[in-house]
């Protein structure tokens, strides 16, 4: 069966520090991968998605970037965190065929102080 | 641009009572439709989905949803709520074409269940 992992589970970082959040998927090959941010009362906002290695699409302009160095690894990064980057970050995967549901990881709670 | 509206931010129901959570969407064409549930501090779990065919869709945990094209709605229902159903519920829509299943989510409805 497929499993999606995210780490760390929680993170507290000072403003201006770098960020690296990692997501890995097991039990499937060549998935589509997604990064979402969830802010209180605002639902989920799609940040990035990837249909293959080194193929990243950004959905919103922001202070963050994403990379996919391996088929089942998706990394969310920032060079300098802002207070507004605080939130709950969720990684998800789906099979290639359009219309299929996404499966979500457990999330990372990021607090920028 | 596509959007999903969940007009109820917070709903409280008694255990054993029926439940209906509302979802309306705005989309260029009929999208794929999903309901997810999220427990505090956790990821999202799929409850059910609508692609085509029968407009009444059955999901896990006794939930069902009805797609009404004329009303652009996809409301979630459960005939008898259990205390363990307390969580946040998200409606989402996704495209029928393209290279990735990019979902647009509503802002969620938080369900509280009283005993």
mmCIF file of C-alpha atoms in Angstrom:
data_model
loop_
_atom_site.group_PDB
_atom_site.id
_atom_site.type_symbol
_atom_site.label_atom_id
_atom_site.label_comp_id
_atom_site.label_asym_id
_atom_site.label_seq_id
_atom_site.Cartn_x
_atom_site.Cartn_y
_atom_site.Cartn_z
ATOM 1 C CA UNK A 1 0.000 0.000 0.000
ATOM 2 C CA UNK A 2 1.033 3.588 -0.500
ATOM 3 C CA UNK A 3 2.359 5.751 2.315
ATOM 4 C CA UNK A 4 3.297 9.406 2.406
ATOM 5 C CA UNK A 5 5.714 10.822 4.951
ATOM 6 C CA UNK A 6 6.452 14.376 5.961
ATOM 7 C CA UNK A 7 9.099 15.729 8.292
ATOM 8 C CA UNK A 8 9.588 17.380 10.530
ATOM 9 C CA UNK A 9 6.170 17.271 12.181
ATOM 10 C CA UNK A 10 6.696 20.640 13.850
ATOM 11 C CA UNK A 11 9.224 23.386 13.337
ATOM 12 C CA UNK A 12 9.871 26.739 14.981
ATOM 13 C CA UNK A 13 12.180 29.024 13.045
ATOM 14 C CA UNK A 14 13.295 32.656 13.391
ATOM 15 C CA UNK A 15 12.497 35.194 10.715
ATOM 16 C CA UNK A 16 15.202 35.243 8.048
ATOM 17 C CA UNK A 17 16.308 31.643 8.583
ATOM 18 C CA UNK A 18 16.227 29.015 5.808
ATOM 19 C CA UNK A 19 13.633 26.266 5.499
ATOM 20 C CA UNK A 20 13.573 22.738 4.171
ATOM 21 C CA UNK A 21 10.522 20.500 4.477
ATOM 22 C CA UNK A 22 10.631 17.023 3.029
ATOM 23 C CA UNK A 23 7.945 14.737 1.676
ATOM 24 C CA UNK A 24 8.426 11.181 0.449
ATOM 25 C CA UNK A 25 5.978 8.688 -0.992
ATOM 26 C CA UNK A 26 6.272 4.920 -0.800
ATOM 27 C CA UNK A 27 4.477 2.200 -2.709
ATOM 28 C CA UNK A 28 3.873 4.001 -5.986
ATOM 29 C CA UNK A 29 5.893 5.186 -8.957
ATOM 30 C CA UNK A 30 5.801 8.386 -10.963
ATOM 31 C CA UNK A 31 3.148 10.117 -8.876
ATOM 32 C CA UNK A 32 2.024 13.709 -9.185
ATOM 33 C CA UNK A 33 3.107 15.581 -6.058
ATOM 34 C CA UNK A 34 1.641 18.679 -4.428
ATOM 35 C CA UNK A 35 2.465 21.174 -1.665
ATOM 36 C CA UNK A 36 -0.352 23.010 0.122
ATOM 37 C CA UNK A 37 -0.368 25.581 2.895
ATOM 38 C CA UNK A 38 -3.236 25.742 5.325
ATOM 39 C CA UNK A 39 -3.770 28.946 7.262
ATOM 40 C CA UNK A 40 -6.395 29.199 9.971
ATOM 41 C CA UNK A 41 -9.829 29.868 8.500
ATOM 42 C CA UNK A 42 -8.552 29.961 4.944
ATOM 43 C CA UNK A 43 -8.680 26.374 3.749
ATOM 44 C CA UNK A 44 -5.898 24.879 1.697
ATOM 45 C CA UNK A 45 -3.919 26.843 -0.837
ATOM 46 C CA UNK A 46 -2.019 24.963 -3.533
ATOM 47 C CA UNK A 47 1.574 26.212 -3.611
ATOM 48 C CA UNK A 48 3.366 23.886 -6.030
ATOM 49 C CA UNK A 49 2.750 20.746 -7.999
ATOM 50 C CA UNK A 50 5.039 18.404 -9.892
ATOM 51 C CA UNK A 51 4.316 15.895 -12.634
ATOM 52 C CA UNK A 52 7.877 14.514 -12.732
ATOM 53 C CA UNK A 53 11.479 14.871 -11.609
ATOM 54 C CA UNK A 54 12.638 18.478 -11.867
ATOM 55 C CA UNK A 55 9.218 19.487 -13.250
ATOM 56 C CA UNK A 56 7.773 22.019 -10.826
ATOM 57 C CA UNK A 57 4.868 24.404 -11.329
ATOM 58 C CA UNK A 58 4.228 27.290 -8.981
ATOM 59 C CA UNK A 59 0.658 28.332 -8.316
ATOM 60 C CA UNK A 60 1.226 31.513 -6.316
ATOM 61 C CA UNK A 61 4.070 34.023 -6.149
ATOM 62 C CA UNK A 62 5.777 33.740 -2.815
ATOM 63 C CA UNK A 63 8.877 33.387 -0.737
ATOM 64 C CA UNK A 64 9.007 29.616 -1.157
ATOM 65 C CA UNK A 65 10.390 27.204 -3.758
ATOM 66 C CA UNK A 66 10.010 23.502 -4.413
ATOM 67 C CA UNK A 67 12.206 20.793 -5.854
ATOM 68 C CA UNK A 68 11.804 17.178 -6.833
ATOM 69 C CA UNK A 69 15.236 15.575 -6.991
ATOM 70 C CA UNK A 70 13.874 12.023 -7.039
ATOM 71 C CA UNK A 71 10.683 10.438 -8.312
ATOM 72 C CA UNK A 72 9.075 10.124 -4.881
ATOM 73 C CA UNK A 73 10.699 13.023 -3.034
ATOM 74 C CA UNK A 74 9.320 16.545 -2.894
ATOM 75 C CA UNK A 75 11.046 19.338 -0.985
ATOM 76 C CA UNK A 76 9.717 22.744 0.032
ATOM 77 C CA UNK A 77 12.356 25.387 0.705
ATOM 78 C CA UNK A 78 12.955 28.993 1.541
ATOM 79 C CA UNK A 79 16.167 30.995 1.762
ATOM 80 C CA UNK A 80 14.752 33.514 4.258
ATOM 81 C CA UNK A 81 11.543 32.884 6.153
ATOM 82 C CA UNK A 82 8.937 35.588 6.724
ATOM 83 C CA UNK A 83 6.399 35.775 9.522
ATOM 84 C CA UNK A 84 3.696 35.201 6.924
ATOM 85 C CA UNK A 85 5.196 31.803 6.074
ATOM 86 C CA UNK A 86 3.801 30.366 9.311
ATOM 87 C CA UNK A 87 1.158 27.715 8.767
ATOM 88 C CA UNK A 88 0.420 24.052 8.343
ATOM 89 C CA UNK A 89 2.099 22.564 5.266
ATOM 90 C CA UNK A 90 0.632 19.512 3.624
ATOM 91 C CA UNK A 91 2.140 17.315 0.957
ATOM 92 C CA UNK A 92 -0.069 15.162 -1.240
ATOM 93 C CA UNK A 93 0.243 12.740 -4.116
ATOM 94 C CA UNK A 94 -2.039 11.441 -6.844
ATOM 95 C CA UNK A 95 -1.752 9.000 -9.687
ATOM 96 C CA UNK A 96 -1.092 10.437 -13.126
ATOM 97 C CA UNK A 97 -4.597 10.155 -14.580
ATOM 98 C CA UNK A 98 -6.523 13.383 -14.279
ATOM 99 C CA UNK A 99 -9.396 13.514 -11.868
ATOM 100 C CA UNK A 100 -8.051 11.132 -9.293
ATOM 101 C CA UNK A 101 -8.123 12.019 -5.659
ATOM 102 C CA UNK A 102 -5.115 13.240 -3.746
ATOM 103 C CA UNK A 103 -3.713 11.459 -0.721
ATOM 104 C CA UNK A 104 -2.332 13.665 1.997
ATOM 105 C CA UNK A 105 0.565 13.394 4.385
ATOM 106 C CA UNK A 106 0.344 14.176 8.113
ATOM 107 C CA UNK A 107 1.571 17.750 7.671
ATOM 108 C CA UNK A 108 4.241 20.023 9.159
ATOM 109 C CA UNK A 109 3.347 22.820 11.554
ATOM 110 C CA UNK A 110 5.707 25.750 10.894
ATOM 111 C CA UNK A 111 5.901 28.694 13.254
ATOM 112 C CA UNK A 112 8.063 31.629 12.257
ATOM 113 C CA UNK A 113 8.944 33.944 15.151
ATOM 114 C CA UNK B 1 -11.577 31.437 -11.854
ATOM 115 C CA UNK B 2 -12.835 28.439 -9.983
ATOM 116 C CA UNK B 3 -13.984 28.732 -6.392
ATOM 117 C CA UNK B 4 -15.601 26.650 -3.684
ATOM 118 C CA UNK B 5 -17.892 28.095 -1.041
ATOM 119 C CA UNK B 6 -18.671 26.428 2.244
ATOM 120 C CA UNK B 7 -21.031 28.929 3.848
ATOM 121 C CA UNK B 8 -21.043 27.377 7.313
ATOM 122 C CA UNK B 9 -17.813 28.002 9.185
ATOM 123 C CA UNK B 10 -18.921 26.142 12.294
ATOM 124 C CA UNK B 11 -21.804 23.721 12.924
ATOM 125 C CA UNK B 12 -22.845 22.074 16.169
ATOM 126 C CA UNK B 13 -25.115 19.026 16.203
ATOM 127 C CA UNK B 14 -26.161 16.567 18.862
ATOM 128 C CA UNK B 15 -24.971 12.995 18.638
ATOM 129 C CA UNK B 16 -27.537 10.947 16.748
ATOM 130 C CA UNK B 17 -28.890 13.943 14.849
ATOM 131 C CA UNK B 18 -28.696 14.271 11.096
ATOM 132 C CA UNK B 19 -26.092 16.429 9.399
ATOM 133 C CA UNK B 20 -25.861 18.376 6.169
ATOM 134 C CA UNK B 21 -22.786 20.390 5.198
ATOM 135 C CA UNK B 22 -23.180 22.716 2.269
ATOM 136 C CA UNK B 23 -20.834 23.181 -0.649
ATOM 137 C CA UNK B 24 -21.283 25.340 -3.730
ATOM 138 C CA UNK B 25 -18.784 25.726 -6.504
ATOM 139 C CA UNK B 26 -18.066 27.997 -9.408
ATOM 140 C CA UNK B 27 -16.321 26.323 -12.314
ATOM 141 C CA UNK B 28 -16.140 26.599 -16.089
ATOM 142 C CA UNK B 29 -17.472 23.088 -16.577
ATOM 143 C CA UNK B 30 -18.616 20.302 -14.292
ATOM 144 C CA UNK B 31 -15.561 19.444 -12.231
ATOM 145 C CA UNK B 32 -14.651 16.397 -10.266
ATOM 146 C CA UNK B 33 -15.943 16.848 -6.698
ATOM 147 C CA UNK B 34 -14.526 15.651 -3.408
ATOM 148 C CA UNK B 35 -15.175 15.785 0.308
ATOM 149 C CA UNK B 36 -12.271 15.437 2.736
ATOM 150 C CA UNK B 37 -12.185 15.304 6.535
ATOM 151 C CA UNK B 38 -9.395 16.561 8.776
ATOM 152 C CA UNK B 39 -8.927 15.798 12.454
ATOM 153 C CA UNK B 40 -6.990 18.410 14.481
ATOM 154 C CA UNK B 41 -3.316 18.519 13.556
ATOM 155 C CA UNK B 42 -3.691 15.778 10.980
ATOM 156 C CA UNK B 43 -3.687 15.415 7.225
ATOM 157 C CA UNK B 44 -6.816 15.111 5.116
ATOM 158 C CA UNK B 45 -8.715 11.891 4.498
ATOM 159 C CA UNK B 46 -10.970 11.385 1.498
ATOM 160 C CA UNK B 47 -14.611 10.749 2.405
ATOM 161 C CA UNK B 48 -16.075 10.453 -1.076
ATOM 162 C CA UNK B 49 -15.820 11.686 -4.638
ATOM 163 C CA UNK B 50 -18.047 12.326 -7.627
ATOM 164 C CA UNK B 51 -16.838 11.786 -11.169
ATOM 165 C CA UNK B 52 -19.949 10.900 -13.173
ATOM 166 C CA UNK B 53 -23.066 8.768 -13.137
ATOM 167 C CA UNK B 54 -25.319 8.472 -10.117
ATOM 168 C CA UNK B 55 -25.528 11.886 -8.489
ATOM 169 C CA UNK B 56 -25.871 10.396 -5.008
ATOM 170 C CA UNK B 57 -22.470 9.202 -3.891
ATOM 171 C CA UNK B 58 -21.756 6.953 -0.929
ATOM 172 C CA UNK B 59 -18.559 7.346 1.057
ATOM 173 C CA UNK B 60 -16.794 6.031 4.101
ATOM 174 C CA UNK B 61 -18.010 6.379 7.691
ATOM 175 C CA UNK B 62 -21.665 6.479 6.616
ATOM 176 C CA UNK B 63 -21.406 9.757 4.680
ATOM 177 C CA UNK B 64 -23.089 10.502 1.385
ATOM 178 C CA UNK B 65 -23.190 13.506 -0.924
ATOM 179 C CA UNK B 66 -25.517 14.614 -3.667
ATOM 180 C CA UNK B 67 -24.373 16.426 -6.780
ATOM 181 C CA UNK B 68 -26.909 18.926 -8.123
ATOM 182 C CA UNK B 69 -25.757 20.393 -11.390
ATOM 183 C CA UNK B 70 -28.520 23.019 -11.550
ATOM 184 C CA UNK B 71 -27.484 24.389 -8.166
ATOM 185 C CA UNK B 72 -23.724 23.869 -8.550
ATOM 186 C CA UNK B 73 -23.831 22.124 -5.203
ATOM 187 C CA UNK B 74 -22.339 19.033 -3.636
ATOM 188 C CA UNK B 75 -23.731 18.809 -0.119
ATOM 189 C CA UNK B 76 -22.500 16.237 2.365
ATOM 190 C CA UNK B 77 -24.966 14.356 4.566
ATOM 191 C CA UNK B 78 -25.028 11.815 7.340
ATOM 192 C CA UNK B 79 -28.275 10.496 8.853
ATOM 193 C CA UNK B 80 -26.919 10.002 12.378
ATOM 194 C CA UNK B 81 -23.804 11.744 13.634
ATOM 195 C CA UNK B 82 -21.367 10.085 16.033
ATOM 196 C CA UNK B 83 -19.143 11.939 18.486
ATOM 197 C CA UNK B 84 -16.113 10.733 16.510
ATOM 198 C CA UNK B 85 -17.323 12.725 13.489
ATOM 199 C CA UNK B 86 -16.199 15.956 15.150
ATOM 200 C CA UNK B 87 -13.589 17.356 12.740
ATOM 201 C CA UNK B 88 -13.170 19.854 9.931
ATOM 202 C CA UNK B 89 -14.700 19.059 6.564
ATOM 203 C CA UNK B 90 -13.468 20.359 3.234
ATOM 204 C CA UNK B 91 -15.179 20.358 -0.122
ATOM 205 C CA UNK B 92 -12.896 20.433 -3.164
ATOM 206 C CA UNK B 93 -13.178 20.550 -6.935
ATOM 207 C CA UNK B 94 -10.726 19.384 -9.557
ATOM 208 C CA UNK B 95 -10.360 19.671 -13.335
ATOM 209 C CA UNK B 96 -11.400 17.116 -15.927
ATOM 210 C CA UNK B 97 -8.541 18.087 -18.212
ATOM 211 C CA UNK B 98 -4.893 18.982 -17.758
ATOM 212 C CA UNK B 99 -1.750 17.365 -16.488
ATOM 213 C CA UNK B 100 -2.384 17.331 -12.762
ATOM 214 C CA UNK B 101 -5.362 16.983 -10.449
ATOM 215 C CA UNK B 102 -5.019 20.476 -8.985
ATOM 216 C CA UNK B 103 -7.732 20.793 -6.391
ATOM 217 C CA UNK B 104 -9.443 23.974 -5.248
ATOM 218 C CA UNK B 105 -10.640 23.734 -1.658
ATOM 219 C CA UNK B 106 -13.323 25.522 0.283
ATOM 220 C CA UNK B 107 -12.450 27.169 3.581
ATOM 221 C CA UNK B 108 -13.885 24.280 5.558
ATOM 222 C CA UNK B 109 -16.697 23.649 8.040
ATOM 223 C CA UNK B 110 -15.817 22.743 11.590
ATOM 224 C CA UNK B 111 -18.232 20.220 13.064
ATOM 225 C CA UNK B 112 -18.765 19.998 16.785
ATOM 226 C CA UNK B 113 -20.802 17.124 18.205
ATOM 227 C CA UNK B 114 -22.484 17.436 21.578
ATOM 228 C CA UNK B 115 -23.339 14.392 23.651
#
